[in-house]
Short mmCIF file of N, CA and C in Angstrom, two decimals:
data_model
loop_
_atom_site.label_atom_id
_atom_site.label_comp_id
_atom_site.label_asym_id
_atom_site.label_seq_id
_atom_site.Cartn_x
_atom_site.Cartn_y
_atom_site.Cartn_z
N UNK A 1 87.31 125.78 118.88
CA UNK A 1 86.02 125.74 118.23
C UNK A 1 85.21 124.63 118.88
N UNK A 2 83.85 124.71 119.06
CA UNK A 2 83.14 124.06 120.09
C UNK A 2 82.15 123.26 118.73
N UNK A 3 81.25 122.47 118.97
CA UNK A 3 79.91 121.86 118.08
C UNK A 3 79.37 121.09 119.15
N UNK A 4 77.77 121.65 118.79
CA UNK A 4 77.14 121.38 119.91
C UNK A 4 76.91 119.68 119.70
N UNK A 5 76.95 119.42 121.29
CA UNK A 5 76.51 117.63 120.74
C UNK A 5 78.14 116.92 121.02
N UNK A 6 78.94 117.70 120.60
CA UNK A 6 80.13 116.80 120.37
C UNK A 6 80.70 116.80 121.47
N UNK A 7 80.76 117.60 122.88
CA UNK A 7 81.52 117.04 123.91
C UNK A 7 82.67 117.80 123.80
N UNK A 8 83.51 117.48 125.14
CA UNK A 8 84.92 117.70 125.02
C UNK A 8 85.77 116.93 124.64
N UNK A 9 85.28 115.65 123.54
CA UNK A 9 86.14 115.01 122.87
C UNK A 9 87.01 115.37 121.96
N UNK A 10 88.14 115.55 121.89
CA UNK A 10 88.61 115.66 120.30
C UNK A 10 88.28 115.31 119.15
N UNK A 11 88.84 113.95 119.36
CA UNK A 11 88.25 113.11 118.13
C UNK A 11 86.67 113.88 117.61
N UNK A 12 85.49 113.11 118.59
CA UNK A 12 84.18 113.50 118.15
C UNK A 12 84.38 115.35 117.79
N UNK A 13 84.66 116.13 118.18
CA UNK A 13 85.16 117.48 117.72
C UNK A 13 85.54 117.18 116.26
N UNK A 14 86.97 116.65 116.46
CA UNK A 14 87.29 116.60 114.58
C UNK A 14 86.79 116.07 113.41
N UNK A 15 85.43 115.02 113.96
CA UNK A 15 84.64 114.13 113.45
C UNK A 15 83.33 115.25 112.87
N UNK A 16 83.18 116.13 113.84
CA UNK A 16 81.99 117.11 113.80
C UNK A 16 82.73 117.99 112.77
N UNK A 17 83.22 118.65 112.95
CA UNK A 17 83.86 119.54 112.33
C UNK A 17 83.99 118.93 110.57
N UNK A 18 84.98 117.49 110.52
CA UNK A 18 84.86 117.26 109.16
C UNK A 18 83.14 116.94 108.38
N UNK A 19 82.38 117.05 108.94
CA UNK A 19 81.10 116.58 108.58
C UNK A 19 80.31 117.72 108.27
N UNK A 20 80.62 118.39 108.91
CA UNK A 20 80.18 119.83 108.65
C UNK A 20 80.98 120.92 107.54
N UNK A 21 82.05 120.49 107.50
CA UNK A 21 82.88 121.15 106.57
C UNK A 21 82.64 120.54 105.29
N UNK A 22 82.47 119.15 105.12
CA UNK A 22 81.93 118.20 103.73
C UNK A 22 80.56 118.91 103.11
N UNK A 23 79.65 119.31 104.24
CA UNK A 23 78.17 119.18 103.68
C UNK A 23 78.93 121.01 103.19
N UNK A 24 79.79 121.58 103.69
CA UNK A 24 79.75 122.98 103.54
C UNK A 24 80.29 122.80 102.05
N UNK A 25 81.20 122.28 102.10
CA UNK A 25 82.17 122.25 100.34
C UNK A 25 81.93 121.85 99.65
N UNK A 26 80.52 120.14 99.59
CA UNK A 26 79.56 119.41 98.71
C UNK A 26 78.69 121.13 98.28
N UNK A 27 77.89 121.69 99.50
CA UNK A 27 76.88 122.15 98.69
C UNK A 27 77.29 123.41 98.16
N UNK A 28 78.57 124.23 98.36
CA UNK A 28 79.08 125.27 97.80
C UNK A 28 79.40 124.81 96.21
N UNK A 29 79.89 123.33 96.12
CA UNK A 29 80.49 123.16 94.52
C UNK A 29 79.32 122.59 94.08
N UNK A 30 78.09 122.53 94.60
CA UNK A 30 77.01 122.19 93.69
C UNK A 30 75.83 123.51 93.41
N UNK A 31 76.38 124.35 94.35
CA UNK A 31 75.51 125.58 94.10
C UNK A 31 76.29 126.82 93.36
N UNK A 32 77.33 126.43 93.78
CA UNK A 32 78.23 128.22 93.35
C UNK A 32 79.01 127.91 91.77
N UNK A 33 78.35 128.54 90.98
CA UNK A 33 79.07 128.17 89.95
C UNK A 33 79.77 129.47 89.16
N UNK A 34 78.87 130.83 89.49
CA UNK A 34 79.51 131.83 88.75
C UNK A 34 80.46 133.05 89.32
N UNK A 35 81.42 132.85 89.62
CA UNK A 35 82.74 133.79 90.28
C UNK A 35 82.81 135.33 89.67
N UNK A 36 81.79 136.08 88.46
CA UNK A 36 82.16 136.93 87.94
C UNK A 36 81.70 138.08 89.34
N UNK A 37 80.89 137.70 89.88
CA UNK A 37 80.29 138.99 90.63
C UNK A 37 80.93 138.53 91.90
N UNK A 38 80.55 139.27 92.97
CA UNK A 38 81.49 139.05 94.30
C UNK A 38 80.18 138.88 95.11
N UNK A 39 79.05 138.85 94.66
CA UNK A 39 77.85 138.25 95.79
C UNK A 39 77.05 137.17 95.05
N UNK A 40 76.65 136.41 95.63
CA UNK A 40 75.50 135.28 95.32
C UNK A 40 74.00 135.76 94.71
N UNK A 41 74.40 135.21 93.74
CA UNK A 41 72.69 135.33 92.82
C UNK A 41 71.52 134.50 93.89
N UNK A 42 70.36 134.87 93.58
CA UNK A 42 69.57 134.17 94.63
C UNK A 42 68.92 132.91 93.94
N UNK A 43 69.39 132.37 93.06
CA UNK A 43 69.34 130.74 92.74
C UNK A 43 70.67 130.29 93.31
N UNK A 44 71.25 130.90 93.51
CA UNK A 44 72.86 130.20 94.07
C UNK A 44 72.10 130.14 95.85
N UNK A 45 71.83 131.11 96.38
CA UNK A 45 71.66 131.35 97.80
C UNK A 45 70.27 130.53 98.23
N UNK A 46 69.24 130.55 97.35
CA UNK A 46 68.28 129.49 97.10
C UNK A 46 68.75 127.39 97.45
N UNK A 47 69.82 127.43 96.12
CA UNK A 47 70.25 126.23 96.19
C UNK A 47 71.01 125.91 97.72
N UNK A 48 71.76 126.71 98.40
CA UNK A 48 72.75 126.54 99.45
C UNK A 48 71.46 126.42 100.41
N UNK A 49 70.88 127.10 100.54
CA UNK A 49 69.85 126.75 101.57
C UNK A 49 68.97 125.36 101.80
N UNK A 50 68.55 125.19 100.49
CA UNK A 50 68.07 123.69 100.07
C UNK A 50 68.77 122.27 100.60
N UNK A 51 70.14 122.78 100.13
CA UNK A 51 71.09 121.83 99.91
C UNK A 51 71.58 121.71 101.76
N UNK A 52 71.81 122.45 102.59
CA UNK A 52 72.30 122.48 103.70
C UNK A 52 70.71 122.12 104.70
N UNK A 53 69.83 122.77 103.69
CA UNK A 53 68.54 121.13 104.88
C UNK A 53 68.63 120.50 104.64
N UNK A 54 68.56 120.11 103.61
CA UNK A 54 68.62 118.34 102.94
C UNK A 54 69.51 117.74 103.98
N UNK A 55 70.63 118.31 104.06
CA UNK A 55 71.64 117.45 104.91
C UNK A 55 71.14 117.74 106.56
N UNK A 56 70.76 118.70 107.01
CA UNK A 56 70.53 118.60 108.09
C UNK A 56 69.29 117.52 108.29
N UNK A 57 68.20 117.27 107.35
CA UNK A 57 67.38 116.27 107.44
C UNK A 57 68.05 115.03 107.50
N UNK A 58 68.61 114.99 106.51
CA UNK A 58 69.44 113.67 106.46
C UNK A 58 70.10 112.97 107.72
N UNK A 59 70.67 113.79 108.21
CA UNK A 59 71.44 113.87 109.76
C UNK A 59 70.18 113.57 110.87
N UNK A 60 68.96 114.27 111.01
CA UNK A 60 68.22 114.08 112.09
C UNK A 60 67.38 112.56 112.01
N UNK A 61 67.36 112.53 110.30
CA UNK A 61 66.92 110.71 110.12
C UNK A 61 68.11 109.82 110.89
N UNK A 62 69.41 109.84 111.01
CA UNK A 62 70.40 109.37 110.72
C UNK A 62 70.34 109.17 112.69
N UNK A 63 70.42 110.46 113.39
CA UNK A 63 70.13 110.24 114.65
C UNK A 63 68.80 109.55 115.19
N UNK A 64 67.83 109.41 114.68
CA UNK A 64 66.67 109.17 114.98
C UNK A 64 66.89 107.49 114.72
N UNK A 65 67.73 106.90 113.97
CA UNK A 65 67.59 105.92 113.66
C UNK A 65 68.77 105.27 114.71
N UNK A 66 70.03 105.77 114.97
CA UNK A 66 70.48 105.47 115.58
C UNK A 66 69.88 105.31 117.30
N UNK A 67 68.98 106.26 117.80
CA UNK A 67 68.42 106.24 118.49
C UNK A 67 67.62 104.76 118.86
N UNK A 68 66.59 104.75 117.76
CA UNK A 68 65.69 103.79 117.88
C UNK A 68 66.96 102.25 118.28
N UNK A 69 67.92 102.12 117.35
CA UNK A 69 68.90 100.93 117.74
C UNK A 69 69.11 101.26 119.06
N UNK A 70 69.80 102.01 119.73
CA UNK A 70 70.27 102.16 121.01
C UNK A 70 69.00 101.59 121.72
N UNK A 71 68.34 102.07 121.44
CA UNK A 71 66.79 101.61 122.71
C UNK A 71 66.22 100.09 122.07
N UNK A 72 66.30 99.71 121.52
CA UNK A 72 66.16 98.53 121.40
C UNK A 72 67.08 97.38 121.58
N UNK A 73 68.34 97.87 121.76
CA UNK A 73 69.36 97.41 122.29
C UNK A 73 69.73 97.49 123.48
N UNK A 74 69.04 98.72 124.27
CA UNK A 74 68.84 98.51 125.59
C UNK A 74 67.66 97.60 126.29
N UNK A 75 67.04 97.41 125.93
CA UNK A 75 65.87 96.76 126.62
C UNK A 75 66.31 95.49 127.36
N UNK A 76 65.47 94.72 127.76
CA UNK A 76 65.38 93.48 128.77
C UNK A 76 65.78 92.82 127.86
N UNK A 77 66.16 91.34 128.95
CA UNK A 77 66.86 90.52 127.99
C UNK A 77 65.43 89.08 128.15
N UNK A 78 64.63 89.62 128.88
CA UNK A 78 63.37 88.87 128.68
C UNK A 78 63.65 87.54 129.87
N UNK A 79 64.74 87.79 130.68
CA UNK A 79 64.89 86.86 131.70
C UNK A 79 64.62 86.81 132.86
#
């Protein structure tokens, strides 16, 4: 199994993978609550959608910020 971004690292692979599997099993047990039918009501499929940007937002703040450190941590040392 591949994730884009992650390289041919393992580690970063198993790192991707658990992060993605968290936001999958957080927003399934906060959206899926009724097991009687065998398909998703569309407040359930509503919420999963919501819930899986949120985190992808969350994530692109999360790179964006890490970003900004890296480049400011690269710069001159003013000497």
């Amino acid at each position: 199994m591949s994730f884009g971004g992650a390289g041919g690292n393992p580690l970063e692979q198993k790192l991707q993978f658990e992060m993605v599997f968290g936001v999958i099993s957080g927003c399934f047990e906060d959206c899926v609550n009724d097991f009687r039918s065998n398909t998703m009501s569309e407040g359930e499929k509503t919420c999963l959608s919501n819930c899986a940007a949120r985190h992808a937002g969350i994530q692109e703040l999360i790179v964006q910020a890490q970003n900004e450190l890296q480049g400011g941590m690269g710069g001159g040392s003013g000497f």
